[in-house]
Coordinates of N, CA and C in Angstrom, one line a residue:
Chain U
X15 N 82.0 114.1 102.9 CA 83.1 114.6 102.6 C 83.6 114.2 101.2
X16 N 84.9 114.6 100.8 CA 85.5 114.4 99.4 C 84.5 114.7 98.3
X17 N 84.2 115.9 98.2 CA 83.3 116.4 97.1 C 84.1 117.2 96.2
X18 N 83.8 116.8 94.9 CA 84.5 117.6 93.8 C 83.3 118.4 92.9
X19 N 83.7 119.6 92.7 CA 82.6 120.3 91.9 C 83.4 120.7 90.5
X20 N 82.5 120.9 89.5 CA 82.9 121.4 88.2 C 82.0 122.6 87.9
X21 N 82.6 123.5 87.1 CA 82.0 124.6 86.6 C 82.4 125.1 85.3
X22 N 81.7 125.3 84.2 CA 80.1 125.2 84.3 C 79.7 123.7 84.2
X23 N 78.5 123.5 84.3 CA 78.0 122.2 84.1 C 77.7 121.9 82.6
X24 N 77.3 123.0 81.9 CA 77.1 123.0 80.5 C 77.6 124.3 79.9
X25 N 78.2 124.2 78.7 CA 78.6 125.4 78.0 C 78.5 125.1 76.5
X26 N 78.1 126.1 75.8 CA 77.9 126.2 74.3 C 78.8 127.2 73.8
X27 N 79.6 126.9 73.0 CA 80.6 128.0 72.4 C 80.6 127.8 70.9
X28 N 81.1 128.9 70.2 CA 81.3 128.9 68.9 C 82.7 128.4 68.4
X29 N 82.8 127.9 67.3 CA 83.9 127.2 66.7 C 85.0 128.4 66.8
X30 N 86.2 128.0 67.2 CA 87.3 128.9 67.2 C 87.6 129.6 68.5
X31 N 86.5 129.6 69.4 CA 86.7 130.2 70.7 C 87.3 129.3 71.8
X32 N 87.7 129.9 72.8 CA 88.2 129.1 74.0 C 87.3 129.0 75.1
X33 N 87.4 127.9 75.7 CA 86.4 127.6 77.0 C 87.3 127.1 78.1
X34 N 87.0 127.7 79.3 CA 87.7 127.1 80.4 C 86.7 126.4 81.4
X35 N 87.1 125.3 81.8 CA 86.3 124.5 82.8 C 87.2 124.4 84.0
X36 N 86.5 124.6 85.1 CA 87.0 124.5 86.5 C 86.7 123.4 87.3
X37 N 87.7 122.8 88.0 CA 87.5 121.7 88.8 C 88.0 122.0 90.3
X38 N 87.1 121.8 91.2 CA 87.5 122.1 92.6 C 87.1 121.0 93.6
X39 N 88.2 120.8 94.4 CA 87.9 119.8 95.5 C 87.5 120.7 96.7
X40 N 86.2 120.4 97.1 CA 85.6 121.3 98.2 C 86.0 121.2 99.4
X41 N 86.3 120.0 100.0 CA 86.6 119.7 101.3 C 87.9 118.8 101.6
X42 N 88.7 118.9 100.6 CA 90.0 118.3 100.8 C 91.0 118.8 99.9
X43 N 92.3 118.5 100.1 CA 93.4 119.1 99.2 C 93.7 118.0 98.2
X44 N 93.7 118.2 97.0 CA 93.9 117.3 96.0 C 95.4 117.5 95.4
X45 N 96.2 116.5 95.8 CA 97.5 116.6 95.3 C 97.7 116.3 93.8
X46 N 96.7 115.5 93.3 CA 96.7 115.1 91.9 C 95.1 115.3 91.4
X47 N 95.1 115.9 90.3 CA 93.7 115.9 89.6 C 93.9 115.3 88.2
X48 N 92.8 114.7 87.7 CA 92.7 114.0 86.5 C 91.7 114.7 85.7
X49 N 91.9 114.7 84.5 CA 90.9 115.2 83.4 C 90.6 114.0 82.4
X50 N 89.3 113.8 82.2 CA 88.8 112.8 81.3 C 87.8 113.4 80.3
X51 N 87.7 112.6 79.3 CA 86.7 112.9 78.2 C 85.9 111.7 77.9
X52 N 84.5 111.9 77.8 CA 83.7 110.8 77.6 C 82.7 111.2 76.4
X53 N 82.8 110.3 75.4 CA 81.9 110.4 74.3 C 80.8 109.5 74.5
X54 N 79.6 109.9 73.8 CA 78.3 109.1 74.1 C 78.5 107.6 74.0
X55 N 78.0 106.9 75.1 CA 78.0 105.5 75.1 C 79.4 104.9 75.2
X56 N 80.3 105.7 75.5 CA 81.8 105.2 75.7 C 82.2 105.5 77.1
X57 N 83.2 104.8 77.4 CA 83.7 105.0 78.9 C 84.7 106.2 78.9
X58 N 84.9 106.5 80.2 CA 85.9 107.6 80.3 C 87.3 107.5 79.7
X59 N 87.8 108.4 79.1 CA 89.2 108.3 78.6 C 90.0 109.3 79.2
X60 N 91.1 108.9 79.9 CA 92.0 109.9 80.6 C 92.7 110.8 79.5
X61 N 92.7 112.0 79.8 CA 93.3 113.0 78.9 C 94.7 113.4 79.6
X62 N 94.7 113.7 80.8 CA 95.9 114.3 81.4 C 95.9 114.1 83.0
X63 N 97.0 114.1 83.5 CA 97.2 114.0 85.0 C 97.9 115.2 85.4
X64 N 97.5 115.9 86.5 CA 98.2 117.1 86.8 C 98.5 117.0 88.4
X65 N 99.7 117.4 88.8 CA 100.0 117.5 90.2 C 100.2 118.9 90.5
X66 N 99.8 119.3 91.7 CA 99.8 120.8 92.1 C 101.2 121.4 91.9
X67 N 101.3 122.5 91.1 CA 102.6 123.2 91.0 C 103.4 122.5 89.9
X68 N 102.9 121.5 89.2 CA 103.8 120.9 88.2 C 103.1 120.9 86.8
X69 N 103.7 120.7 85.7 CA 103.1 120.7 84.5 C 102.4 119.3 84.4
X70 N 101.3 119.4 83.6 CA 100.5 118.3 83.4 C 101.1 117.2 82.6
X71 N 100.8 115.9 82.8 CA 101.3 114.8 81.9 C 100.1 114.4 81.1
X72 N 100.3 114.5 79.8 CA 99.1 114.3 78.9 C 99.3 112.9 78.3
X73 N 98.2 112.2 78.1 CA 98.1 110.9 77.4 C 98.4 111.0 76.0
X74 N 98.9 109.8 75.4 CA 99.2 109.9 74.0 C 98.0 110.3 73.2
X75 N 98.3 111.1 72.1 CA 97.2 111.5 71.4 C 96.4 112.7 71.8
X76 N 96.7 113.3 73.1 CA 96.1 114.5 73.5 C 96.9 115.6 73.3
X77 N 96.4 116.6 72.6 CA 97.3 117.8 72.3 C 97.3 118.8 73.5
X78 N 98.6 118.9 74.0 CA 98.8 119.7 75.2 C 98.6 121.2 74.9
X79 N 98.8 121.6 73.7 CA 98.7 122.9 73.3 C 97.2 123.3 73.1
X80 N 96.4 122.3 72.7 CA 94.9 122.5 72.6 C 94.1 122.5 73.9
X81 N 94.6 121.6 74.8 CA 93.9 121.4 76.1 C 94.9 121.8 77.2
X82 N 94.8 123.0 77.5 CA 95.7 123.6 78.7 C 95.3 123.3 80.0
X83 N 96.1 122.7 80.7 CA 95.7 122.3 82.2 C 96.5 123.1 83.1
X84 N 95.9 123.8 84.1 CA 96.6 124.4 85.2 C 96.1 123.9 86.4
X85 N 97.1 123.6 87.3 CA 96.7 123.1 88.6 C 97.5 124.0 89.7
X86 N 97.0 125.3 89.8 CA 97.8 126.2 90.6 C 97.7 126.1 92.1
X87 N 96.6 125.4 92.5 CA 96.5 125.2 94.0 C 96.0 123.8 94.4
X88 N 96.0 123.4 95.5 CA 95.6 122.1 95.9 C 94.0 121.9 95.9
X89 N 93.4 122.9 95.5 CA 91.9 122.8 95.4 C 91.3 123.1 94.1
X90 N 92.1 123.5 93.1 CA 91.6 124.0 91.8 C 92.5 123.5 90.7
X91 N 91.8 123.1 89.6 CA 92.5 122.6 88.4 C 91.5 123.3 87.4
X92 N 92.2 123.7 86.3 CA 91.4 124.2 85.2 C 91.8 123.6 83.8
X93 N 90.8 123.3 83.0 CA 91.0 122.8 81.7 C 90.6 123.9 80.7
X94 N 91.4 124.3 79.8 CA 91.0 125.3 78.7 C 91.1 124.7 77.4
X95 N 89.9 124.5 76.9 CA 89.9 124.0 75.4 C 90.1 125.2 74.4
X96 N 91.3 125.3 73.9 CA 91.5 126.5 73.0 C 91.2 126.2 71.5
X97 N 90.6 127.3 70.8 CA 90.3 127.2 69.5 C 89.4 125.9 69.3
X98 N 88.4 125.9 70.0 CA 87.5 124.7 70.1 C 86.8 124.4 68.6
X99 N 86.6 123.1 68.3 CA 86.0 122.7 67.1 C 84.9 121.8 67.4
X100 N 83.9 121.6 66.6 CA 82.8 120.7 66.9 C 83.1 119.3 67.3
X101 N 84.2 118.8 66.9 CA 84.8 117.4 67.3 C 85.2 117.5 68.7
X102 N 85.4 118.7 69.3 CA 85.8 118.8 70.7 C 84.5 118.7 71.6
X103 N 83.4 118.6 71.0 CA 82.2 118.6 71.8 C 82.1 117.2 72.5
X104 N 82.0 117.2 73.8 CA 82.1 116.0 74.5 C 81.7 116.3 76.1
X105 N 81.7 115.3 76.9 CA 81.6 115.4 78.3 C 82.8 115.4 78.9
X106 N 83.2 116.4 79.7 CA 84.6 116.5 80.3 C 84.3 116.3 81.8
X107 N 85.2 115.3 82.4 CA 85.0 114.9 83.8 C 86.4 115.0 84.4
X108 N 86.3 115.8 85.6 CA 87.5 115.8 86.4 C 87.4 114.9 87.6
X109 N 88.6 114.5 88.1 CA 88.6 113.8 89.5 C 89.9 114.2 90.2
X110 N 89.7 114.0 91.5 CA 90.8 114.6 92.3 C 91.2 113.5 93.4
X111 N 92.4 113.4 93.7 CA 92.9 112.4 94.6 C 93.9 113.0 95.7
X112 N 93.8 112.3 96.9 CA 94.7 112.7 97.9 C 94.2 113.8 98.9
X113 N 94.8 114.0 99.9 CA 94.4 115.0 100.9 C 93.9 114.7 102.3
X114 N 93.5 115.6 102.9 CA 93.0 115.5 104.3 C 91.9 114.6 104.5
X115 N 90.9 114.8 103.7 CA 89.7 114.0 103.8 C 89.7 112.9 102.8
X116 N 90.3 113.0 101.8 CA 90.2 111.9 100.8 C 91.4 110.9 101.0
X117 N 91.1 109.8 100.7 CA 92.1 108.6 100.7 C 93.1 109.0 99.6
X118 N 94.4 108.6 99.8 CA 95.4 108.8 98.8 C 95.1 108.2 97.5
X119 N 94.6 106.9 97.6 CA 94.5 106.3 96.4 C 93.0 106.2 95.8
X120 N 92.2 107.0 96.4 CA 90.7 107.2 95.9 C 90.7 108.4 95.0
X121 N 90.0 108.3 93.9 CA 89.7 109.3 93.0 C 88.2 109.7 93.2
X122 N 88.0 110.9 93.4 CA 86.6 111.4 93.6 C 86.3 112.2 92.3
X123 N 85.2 111.9 91.6 CA 84.9 112.5 90.4 C 83.9 113.6 90.6
X124 N 84.2 114.7 89.7 CA 83.2 115.7 89.6 C 82.0 115.4 88.8
X125 N 81.1 116.3 88.7 CA 79.7 115.9 88.0 C 79.9 116.1 86.6
X126 N 80.9 116.5 86.0 CA 81.1 116.7 84.5 C 80.7 118.0 84.0
X127 N 81.3 118.2 82.8 CA 80.9 119.4 82.1 C 80.5 119.1 80.6
X128 N 79.4 119.4 80.2 CA 78.9 119.1 78.9 C 79.3 120.3 77.9
X129 N 80.3 120.1 77.0 CA 80.8 121.1 76.0 C 80.2 120.9 74.6
X130 N 79.6 121.9 74.1 CA 79.0 121.8 72.8 C 79.6 122.9 72.0
X131 N 80.2 122.5 70.9 CA 80.9 123.5 70.0 C 80.0 123.6 68.8
X132 N 79.6 124.8 68.5 CA 78.7 125.0 67.3 C 79.5 125.6 66.1
Chain H
X14 N 98.8 93.6 77.9 CA 98.1 95.0 77.9 C 97.0 95.0 79.0
X15 N 96.9 96.1 79.7 CA 95.9 96.2 80.8 C 94.6 96.6 80.2
X16 N 93.6 95.7 80.4 CA 92.3 95.8 79.9 C 91.2 95.5 80.9
X17 N 90.1 96.1 80.7 CA 88.9 95.8 81.7 C 87.7 95.6 80.7
X18 N 87.1 94.5 80.8 CA 85.9 94.1 80.0 C 84.7 93.8 80.8
X19 N 83.5 94.3 80.2 CA 82.3 94.3 81.1 C 81.2 93.6 80.2
X20 N 80.4 92.9 80.9 CA 79.3 92.2 80.2 C 78.1 92.2 81.1
X21 N 76.8 92.3 80.6 CA 76.6 92.6 79.2 C 76.8 94.1 78.9
X22 N 76.7 94.4 77.7 CA 76.8 95.9 77.2 C 75.6 96.7 77.8
X23 N 74.5 96.0 77.7 CA 73.2 96.6 78.3 C 72.3 95.6 78.8
X24 N 71.4 96.0 79.6 CA 70.5 95.1 80.3 C 69.2 95.7 80.7
X25 N 68.3 95.1 80.4 CA 66.8 95.7 80.8 C 66.1 94.6 81.8
X26 N 65.8 95.1 82.9 CA 65.1 94.2 83.8 C 63.8 95.0 84.5
X27 N 63.0 94.1 84.9 CA 61.8 94.6 85.6 C 62.1 95.1 87.0
X28 N 61.4 96.2 87.5 CA 61.6 96.7 88.7 C 61.4 95.6 89.8
X29 N 62.2 95.5 90.9 CA 62.0 94.5 91.8 C 62.8 93.3 91.6
X30 N 63.4 93.1 90.3 CA 64.2 91.9 90.1 C 65.6 92.1 90.4
X31 N 66.4 91.1 90.5 CA 67.9 91.2 90.8 C 68.6 91.0 89.5
X32 N 69.8 91.5 89.5 CA 70.6 91.1 88.3 C 72.1 91.3 88.8
X33 N 72.9 90.7 87.8 CA 74.4 90.6 88.0 C 75.2 91.0 86.8
X34 N 76.1 91.9 87.2 CA 77.0 92.5 86.1 C 78.3 91.9 86.2
X35 N 79.1 91.7 85.1 CA 80.3 91.0 85.2 C 81.4 91.9 84.7
X36 N 82.5 91.6 85.3 CA 83.8 92.4 84.9 C 85.1 91.4 84.8
X37 N 85.6 91.5 83.8 CA 87.0 90.6 83.7 C 88.1 91.7 83.4
X38 N 89.3 91.3 84.0 CA 90.4 92.4 83.8 C 91.7 91.6 83.5
X39 N 92.5 92.3 83.0 CA 94.0 91.8 82.9 C 95.0 92.8 83.4
X40 N 94.5 93.7 84.3 CA 95.4 94.7 84.8 C 96.3 94.0 85.8
X41 N 97.7 94.4 85.6 CA 98.6 93.9 86.5 C 99.9 94.8 86.7
X42 N 100.4 95.0 87.7 CA 100.0 94.4 89.1 C 98.8 95.1 89.7
X43 N 97.9 94.2 90.1 CA 96.6 94.6 90.7 C 96.7 95.3 91.9
X44 N 95.9 96.4 92.1 CA 95.9 97.2 93.4 C 94.4 97.0 94.0
X45 N 93.5 97.5 93.2 CA 92.1 97.4 93.7 C 91.1 97.4 92.6
X46 N 89.9 97.2 92.8 CA 88.8 97.1 91.8 C 87.6 98.0 92.3
X47 N 87.2 98.8 91.6 CA 86.1 99.6 91.9 C 84.9 99.6 91.0
X48 N 83.6 99.6 91.6 CA 82.5 99.8 90.8 C 81.8 101.1 91.0
X49 N 81.5 101.7 89.9 CA 81.0 103.1 89.9 C 79.5 103.0 89.2
X50 N 78.7 103.9 89.6 CA 77.4 104.2 89.1 C 77.4 105.6 88.4
X51 N 77.2 105.6 87.1 CA 77.0 106.8 86.4 C 75.7 107.1 85.8
X52 N 75.1 108.1 86.3 CA 73.8 108.6 85.8 C 74.1 109.3 84.6
X53 N 73.0 109.3 83.6 CA 73.4 110.1 82.4 C 73.6 111.5 82.7
X54 N 74.7 112.0 82.0 CA 75.1 113.4 82.2 C 75.7 113.8 83.6
X55 N 76.1 112.8 84.2 CA 76.7 112.9 85.5 C 78.0 112.3 85.7
X56 N 78.7 112.7 86.7 CA 80.0 112.1 86.8 C 79.8 110.6 87.6
X57 N 80.8 109.8 87.6 CA 80.7 108.5 88.3 C 80.6 108.7 89.8
X58 N 79.9 107.8 90.5 CA 79.8 107.8 91.9 C 80.2 106.5 92.4
X59 N 81.1 106.4 93.4 CA 81.7 105.1 93.9 C 80.6 104.3 94.5
X60 N 80.6 103.0 94.2 CA 79.8 102.1 95.0 C 80.6 101.2 95.9
X61 N 81.6 100.6 95.4 CA 82.4 99.8 96.2 C 83.8 99.8 95.7
X62 N 84.8 99.5 96.6 CA 86.1 99.3 96.2 C 86.7 98.2 97.0
X63 N 87.5 97.3 96.3 CA 88.0 96.1 96.8 C 89.4 95.9 96.5
X64 N 90.1 95.5 97.6 CA 91.6 95.2 97.4 C 91.7 93.8 97.2
X65 N 93.0 93.4 96.9 CA 93.3 91.9 96.6 C 92.8 91.0 97.6
X66 N 92.7 91.4 98.9 CA 92.5 90.3 99.9 C 91.0 90.4 100.2
X67 N 90.2 91.1 99.6 CA 88.6 91.2 99.8 C 88.0 90.5 98.7
X68 N 87.1 89.6 99.1 CA 86.3 89.0 98.0 C 84.9 89.4 97.9
X69 N 84.4 90.0 98.7 CA 83.0 90.7 98.7 C 82.9 91.8 99.5
X70 N 82.0 92.8 98.9 CA 81.8 94.0 99.7 C 80.4 94.5 99.3
X71 N 79.6 94.9 100.3 CA 78.2 95.3 100.0 C 78.1 96.8 100.4
X72 N 77.1 97.4 99.6 CA 76.7 98.8 99.8 C 75.2 98.9 99.5
X73 N 74.5 98.6 100.7 CA 73.1 98.6 100.5 C 72.5 97.4 99.6
X74 N 71.9 97.7 98.6 CA 71.3 96.6 97.7 C 72.5 96.2 96.7
X75 N 73.7 96.8 96.7 CA 74.7 96.4 95.8 C 75.8 95.6 96.5
X76 N 76.2 94.4 95.8 CA 77.2 93.6 96.4 C 78.0 93.2 95.3
X77 N 79.4 93.5 95.5 CA 80.4 93.2 94.6 C 81.2 92.0 95.1
X78 N 81.7 91.2 94.2 CA 82.6 90.1 94.6 C 83.8 90.3 93.7
X79 N 84.8 89.7 94.2 CA 86.2 89.7 93.5 C 86.9 88.4 93.5
X80 N 87.3 87.7 92.5 CA 88.0 86.7 92.4 C 89.4 87.1 91.7
X81 N 90.3 87.4 92.6 CA 91.6 87.8 92.1 C 92.5 86.7 91.3
X82 N 92.1 85.5 91.7 CA 92.8 84.4 90.9 C 92.3 84.3 89.5
X83 N 91.1 84.4 89.3 CA 90.6 84.3 87.9 C 90.4 85.8 87.2
X84 N 90.7 86.7 88.1 CA 90.7 88.1 87.7 C 89.2 88.4 87.1
X85 N 88.2 88.2 88.0 CA 86.9 88.4 87.7 C 86.3 89.2 88.9
X86 N 85.3 90.0 88.5 CA 84.4 90.6 89.6 C 82.9 90.7 89.0
X87 N 82.1 90.7 90.0 CA 80.7 90.9 89.6 C 80.0 91.9 90.5
X88 N 79.0 92.5 90.1 CA 78.2 93.5 90.8 C 76.8 92.9 90.8
X89 N 76.2 92.6 91.9 CA 74.8 92.1 92.1 C 74.0 93.2 92.7
X90 N 72.9 93.4 92.0 CA 71.9 94.4 92.5 C 70.7 93.7 92.9
X91 N 70.2 93.9 94.0 CA 69.1 93.2 94.6 C 67.8 94.1 94.6
X92 N 66.7 93.5 94.3 CA 65.5 94.3 94.3 C 65.5 95.6 93.6
X93 N 65.9 95.5 92.4 CA 66.1 96.8 91.5 C 65.0 97.8 91.6
X94 N 65.4 99.1 91.6 CA 64.5 100.2 91.6 C 64.7 101.0 90.3
X95 N 63.7 101.7 90.0 CA 63.8 102.6 88.8 C 65.0 103.5 88.8
X96 N 65.3 104.0 90.0 CA 66.5 104.8 90.1 C 67.9 104.2 89.9
X97 N 67.8 102.7 89.7 CA 69.0 102.1 89.4 C 69.5 102.2 87.9
X98 N 68.7 102.7 87.2 CA 68.8 102.8 85.7 C 70.0 103.7 85.7
X99 N 71.1 103.2 85.0 CA 72.3 104.0 84.9 C 73.4 103.1 84.3
X100 N 74.6 103.7 84.1 CA 75.8 102.9 83.6 C 76.5 102.5 84.8
X101 N 77.0 101.2 84.7 CA 77.8 100.8 85.8 C 79.1 100.4 85.3
X102 N 80.2 101.1 85.9 CA 81.4 100.9 85.2 C 82.4 100.2 86.3
X103 N 83.1 99.3 85.7 CA 84.2 98.5 86.6 C 85.5 99.2 86.3
X104 N 86.2 99.6 87.3 CA 87.5 100.3 87.1 C 88.6 99.6 88.0
X105 N 89.7 99.3 87.4 CA 90.9 98.5 88.0 C 92.0 99.4 88.2
X106 N 92.6 99.4 89.3 CA 93.8 100.3 89.6 C 95.0 99.4 89.6
X107 N 96.1 99.8 89.0 CA 97.4 99.1 89.0 C 98.1 99.6 90.2
X108 N 98.9 98.7 90.8 CA 99.8 99.0 91.9 C 100.8 100.1 91.6
X109 N 101.0 101.0 92.4 CA 102.0 102.0 92.3 C 101.7 103.1 91.4
X110 N 100.5 103.2 90.9 CA 99.9 104.3 90.0 C 98.7 104.8 90.5
X111 N 98.5 106.1 90.1 CA 97.0 106.7 90.3 C 96.2 106.5 89.1
X112 N 96.7 105.8 88.1 CA 95.9 105.7 87.0 C 94.9 104.6 87.1
X113 N 93.7 104.7 86.5 CA 92.7 103.8 86.6 C 92.4 103.2 85.1
X114 N 92.0 102.0 85.1 CA 91.7 101.3 83.8 C 90.2 101.2 83.8
X115 N 89.5 101.7 83.0 CA 88.0 101.7 82.9 C 87.5 100.7 82.0
X116 N 86.3 100.0 82.4 CA 85.5 99.2 81.5 C 84.6 100.1 80.8
X117 N 84.0 99.5 79.6 CA 83.1 100.4 78.8 C 81.8 100.4 79.5
X118 N 81.5 99.7 80.6 CA 80.3 99.9 81.3 C 79.2 99.0 80.8
X119 N 78.2 98.8 81.8 CA 77.0 98.1 81.4 C 75.9 99.1 81.7
X120 N 75.0 99.2 80.6 CA 73.9 100.2 80.6 C 72.7 99.5 81.1
X121 N 72.3 99.7 82.5 CA 71.1 99.1 83.1 C 69.9 100.0 83.0
X122 N 68.8 99.3 82.4 CA 67.5 100.0 82.4 C 66.5 99.3 83.3
X123 N 66.0 99.8 84.2 CA 65.0 99.2 85.0 C 63.6 99.7 84.7
X124 N 62.7 98.8 84.3 CA 61.4 99.3 83.8 C 60.3 98.9 84.7
X125 N 59.3 99.6 84.9 CA 58.2 99.3 85.8 C 57.4 98.1 85.5

């Protein structure tokens, strides 16, 4: 139980385009979802926290107009990187917390999405 | 300031050997401490989670310890296998929050 999926696993896009990444909790309802970014050989950095039906809370230094987060249902959150640039190339990981199968205070991580902006 | 520090940054061991990874934290108020294994290009997978009252927890060949007084934790891997090659991340959660504080990880390489 407590499986989180991400789609796509890898994406390559051209500079200036937008990319949408999906995060789904497959067997539990996620009241809270988190989006992280990880650069090579570095640890995960929290970008934003989203609660279902509410606006996301962004960490300091993360541009909310560039990284659009939508958490429209208890099983789906999306991260849209708008007007992507090469410096946005990174490994994006989501996690989900709460619900029927998942412990309230446990975060279950998705497998990550590798974004490459050319 | 809430921080999590891990050592060593990287480690190379021979297959079959044991190793111990260290984690020191200053997160307060403390809620729980987790160890995750992250394979290259994959998301973290939980190995153990310990609350304040627990000082040891095992998951197969992985044994985590916690000393809440000194704010230290260790992850001991027994009889290492090639598949243990990964980054091991110590993550501490503060009470009353869903936010986690991540260590920078220890990169373990197991060689034949």
